[in-house]
Amino acid sequence: MISFIEQPEPGSPRPFSRATRAGGLVFVSGHSAPHDPARGIHRGATPAEEVRNALAEVARILAEAASSLERVVQVTMLITDPADYAALNAEYVKHFPKGLPARHTARFGVPTEARVAFSCIAIEDKRPDRAVAGD
């Protein structure tokens, strides 16, 4: 069975779910740090802030899907400027203190001003207290 987390409305310019769950795994779509200046939400002024804010968004999605950053087994890190690579990595490793998941990094060029975005695959937490609505 496949379940979809935060599916878009029909006709959305972002035609993908925030995440899907299937076979005991959670697949999180690529997400940068939230950015909505009208509501006072900014990605971050530095590469490190963008990593923190983007991974906080990924963690929120994982929690909704009954998982967590601690259960991530694979990450894709998308960057816009290779010059930021070292600064992004310096912050990234802080979010996986129990061990670094497998990862690949690629440049991306979607219409955004984000420096970094992440997608990941995580193991679903099957404990009874972690049930998700709709299960």
mmCIF file of C-alpha atoms in Angstrom:
data_model
loop_
_atom_site.group_PDB
_atom_site.id
_atom_site.type_symbol
_atom_site.label_atom_id
_atom_site.label_comp_id
_atom_site.label_asym_id
_atom_site.label_seq_id
_atom_site.Cartn_x
_atom_site.Cartn_y
_atom_site.Cartn_z
ATOM 1 C CA MET A 1 0.000 0.000 0.000
ATOM 2 C CA ILE A 2 1.192 3.527 -0.802
ATOM 3 C CA SER A 3 0.134 6.540 1.232
ATOM 4 C CA PHE A 4 0.697 10.125 0.191
ATOM 5 C CA ILE A 5 1.676 12.936 2.569
ATOM 6 C CA GLU A 6 0.430 16.424 1.704
ATOM 7 C CA GLN A 7 -0.758 15.851 -1.853
ATOM 8 C CA PRO A 8 -1.173 19.016 -3.925
ATOM 9 C CA GLU A 9 -4.490 20.427 -5.010
ATOM 10 C CA PRO A 10 -5.475 19.623 -8.623
ATOM 11 C CA GLY A 11 -3.776 22.077 -10.983
ATOM 12 C CA SER A 12 -1.050 22.970 -8.475
ATOM 13 C CA PRO A 13 2.161 24.361 -10.008
ATOM 14 C CA ARG A 14 3.988 21.897 -7.700
ATOM 15 C CA PRO A 15 2.575 18.538 -8.886
ATOM 16 C CA PHE A 16 4.088 16.223 -6.267
ATOM 17 C CA SER A 17 3.376 14.997 -2.757
ATOM 18 C CA ARG A 18 5.647 16.217 0.033
ATOM 19 C CA ALA A 19 6.338 12.548 0.819
ATOM 20 C CA THR A 20 5.072 9.029 0.219
ATOM 21 C CA ARG A 21 5.171 5.919 2.371
ATOM 22 C CA ALA A 22 5.459 2.421 0.946
ATOM 23 C CA GLY A 23 7.011 -0.871 1.999
ATOM 24 C CA GLY A 24 8.133 0.458 5.386
ATOM 25 C CA LEU A 25 9.983 3.372 3.802
ATOM 26 C CA VAL A 26 9.309 7.109 3.646
ATOM 27 C CA PHE A 27 10.325 8.962 0.485
ATOM 28 C CA VAL A 28 10.581 12.730 0.993
ATOM 29 C CA SER A 29 10.520 14.992 -2.068
ATOM 30 C CA GLY A 30 13.175 17.686 -2.445
ATOM 31 C CA HIS A 31 12.669 20.606 -0.063
ATOM 32 C CA SER A 32 14.592 23.787 0.559
ATOM 33 C CA ALA A 33 14.160 25.954 3.612
ATOM 34 C CA PRO A 34 10.704 27.538 3.794
ATOM 35 C CA HIS A 35 10.564 31.050 2.370
ATOM 36 C CA ASP A 36 7.574 33.362 2.717
ATOM 37 C CA PRO A 37 8.737 36.950 3.341
ATOM 38 C CA ALA A 38 5.126 38.150 3.629
ATOM 39 C CA ARG A 39 4.817 35.968 6.749
ATOM 40 C CA GLY A 40 8.318 36.750 8.050
ATOM 41 C CA ILE A 41 9.741 33.362 7.026
ATOM 42 C CA HIS A 42 13.181 33.476 5.411
ATOM 43 C CA ARG A 43 15.418 30.632 4.215
ATOM 44 C CA GLY A 44 18.447 31.922 6.102
ATOM 45 C CA ALA A 45 21.198 34.442 5.580
ATOM 46 C CA THR A 46 24.029 31.900 5.460
ATOM 47 C CA PRO A 47 24.526 28.452 3.964
ATOM 48 C CA ALA A 48 24.476 26.965 7.486
ATOM 49 C CA GLU A 49 21.129 28.619 8.301
ATOM 50 C CA GLU A 50 19.643 27.313 5.061
ATOM 51 C CA VAL A 51 20.781 23.771 5.879
ATOM 52 C CA ARG A 52 19.285 24.022 9.407
ATOM 53 C CA ASN A 53 15.997 25.405 8.097
ATOM 54 C CA ALA A 54 15.751 22.959 5.187
ATOM 55 C CA LEU A 55 16.490 19.949 7.389
ATOM 56 C CA ALA A 56 13.969 21.214 9.948
ATOM 57 C CA GLU A 57 11.361 21.160 7.157
ATOM 58 C CA VAL A 58 12.417 17.637 6.157
ATOM 59 C CA ALA A 59 12.248 16.567 9.820
ATOM 60 C CA ARG A 60 8.715 17.974 10.099
ATOM 61 C CA ILE A 61 7.620 16.001 7.037
ATOM 62 C CA LEU A 62 9.304 12.847 8.332
ATOM 63 C CA ALA A 63 7.543 13.213 11.691
ATOM 64 C CA GLU A 64 4.199 13.524 9.916
ATOM 65 C CA ALA A 65 5.039 10.301 8.059
ATOM 66 C CA ALA A 66 6.056 8.423 11.258
ATOM 67 C CA SER A 67 9.816 8.701 10.839
ATOM 68 C CA SER A 68 12.695 11.031 11.743
ATOM 69 C CA LEU A 69 16.119 12.228 10.662
ATOM 70 C CA GLU A 70 17.596 9.436 12.818
ATOM 71 C CA ARG A 71 15.931 6.889 10.506
ATOM 72 C CA VAL A 72 17.203 8.402 7.236
ATOM 73 C CA VAL A 73 19.214 5.950 5.139
ATOM 74 C CA GLN A 74 19.801 8.001 1.983
ATOM 75 C CA VAL A 75 19.946 11.744 1.255
ATOM 76 C CA THR A 76 20.200 13.749 -1.916
ATOM 77 C CA MET A 77 21.685 17.193 -1.329
ATOM 78 C CA LEU A 78 20.988 19.634 -4.127
ATOM 79 C CA ILE A 79 23.147 22.762 -4.240
ATOM 80 C CA THR A 80 23.152 25.826 -6.464
ATOM 81 C CA ASP A 81 26.747 26.979 -5.951
ATOM 82 C CA PRO A 82 29.678 24.591 -5.468
ATOM 83 C CA ALA A 83 31.477 27.379 -3.566
ATOM 84 C CA ASP A 84 28.992 26.752 -0.697
ATOM 85 C CA TYR A 85 29.812 23.027 -0.502
ATOM 86 C CA ALA A 86 32.147 23.132 2.512
ATOM 87 C CA ALA A 87 29.883 25.441 4.539
ATOM 88 C CA LEU A 88 26.827 23.312 3.713
ATOM 89 C CA ASN A 89 28.640 20.125 4.742
ATOM 90 C CA ALA A 90 29.888 21.648 7.996
ATOM 91 C CA GLU A 91 26.286 22.215 9.104
ATOM 92 C CA TYR A 92 24.833 19.069 7.490
ATOM 93 C CA VAL A 93 26.938 16.628 9.544
ATOM 94 C CA LYS A 94 25.603 18.147 12.799
ATOM 95 C CA HIS A 95 22.118 16.828 11.998
ATOM 96 C CA PHE A 96 23.204 13.176 11.821
ATOM 97 C CA PRO A 97 25.231 12.628 15.031
ATOM 98 C CA LYS A 98 24.539 8.867 15.158
ATOM 99 C CA GLY A 99 25.924 8.226 11.675
ATOM 100 C CA LEU A 100 25.816 9.774 8.242
ATOM 101 C CA PRO A 101 23.332 8.327 5.751
ATOM 102 C CA ALA A 102 24.412 7.466 2.233
ATOM 103 C CA ARG A 103 24.337 10.649 0.169
ATOM 104 C CA HIS A 104 24.919 12.123 -3.214
ATOM 105 C CA THR A 105 25.170 15.781 -4.096
ATOM 106 C CA ALA A 106 24.145 17.449 -7.333
ATOM 107 C CA ARG A 107 23.751 20.973 -8.638
ATOM 108 C CA PHE A 108 20.215 22.134 -9.228
ATOM 109 C CA GLY A 109 18.748 24.999 -11.146
ATOM 110 C CA VAL A 110 15.049 25.178 -10.386
ATOM 111 C CA PRO A 111 13.518 28.675 -10.303
ATOM 112 C CA THR A 112 14.403 29.425 -6.695
ATOM 113 C CA GLU A 113 16.968 31.422 -4.779
ATOM 114 C CA ALA A 114 17.656 28.564 -2.368
ATOM 115 C CA ARG A 115 21.262 27.506 -1.885
ATOM 116 C CA VAL A 116 20.380 23.956 -0.857
ATOM 117 C CA ALA A 117 17.540 21.448 -0.912
ATOM 118 C CA PHE A 118 17.250 17.911 0.410
ATOM 119 C CA SER A 119 15.320 14.798 -0.480
ATOM 120 C CA CYS A 120 15.660 11.560 1.428
ATOM 121 C CA ILE A 121 14.577 8.014 2.066
ATOM 122 C CA ALA A 122 13.938 6.956 5.663
ATOM 123 C CA ILE A 123 12.720 3.869 7.480
ATOM 124 C CA GLU A 124 9.195 4.180 8.821
ATOM 125 C CA ASP A 125 8.827 3.914 12.603
ATOM 126 C CA LYS A 126 6.339 1.075 13.105
ATOM 127 C CA ARG A 127 5.904 1.419 16.882
ATOM 128 C CA PRO A 128 2.205 1.638 17.814
ATOM 129 C CA ASP A 129 2.609 5.143 19.266
ATOM 130 C CA ARG A 130 3.884 6.361 15.878
ATOM 131 C CA ALA A 131 0.744 5.559 13.876
ATOM 132 C CA VAL A 132 -0.156 8.095 11.207
ATOM 133 C CA ALA A 133 -3.687 9.244 10.431
ATOM 134 C CA GLY A 134 -5.124 7.119 7.678
ATOM 135 C CA ASP A 135 -3.261 3.951 8.689
#
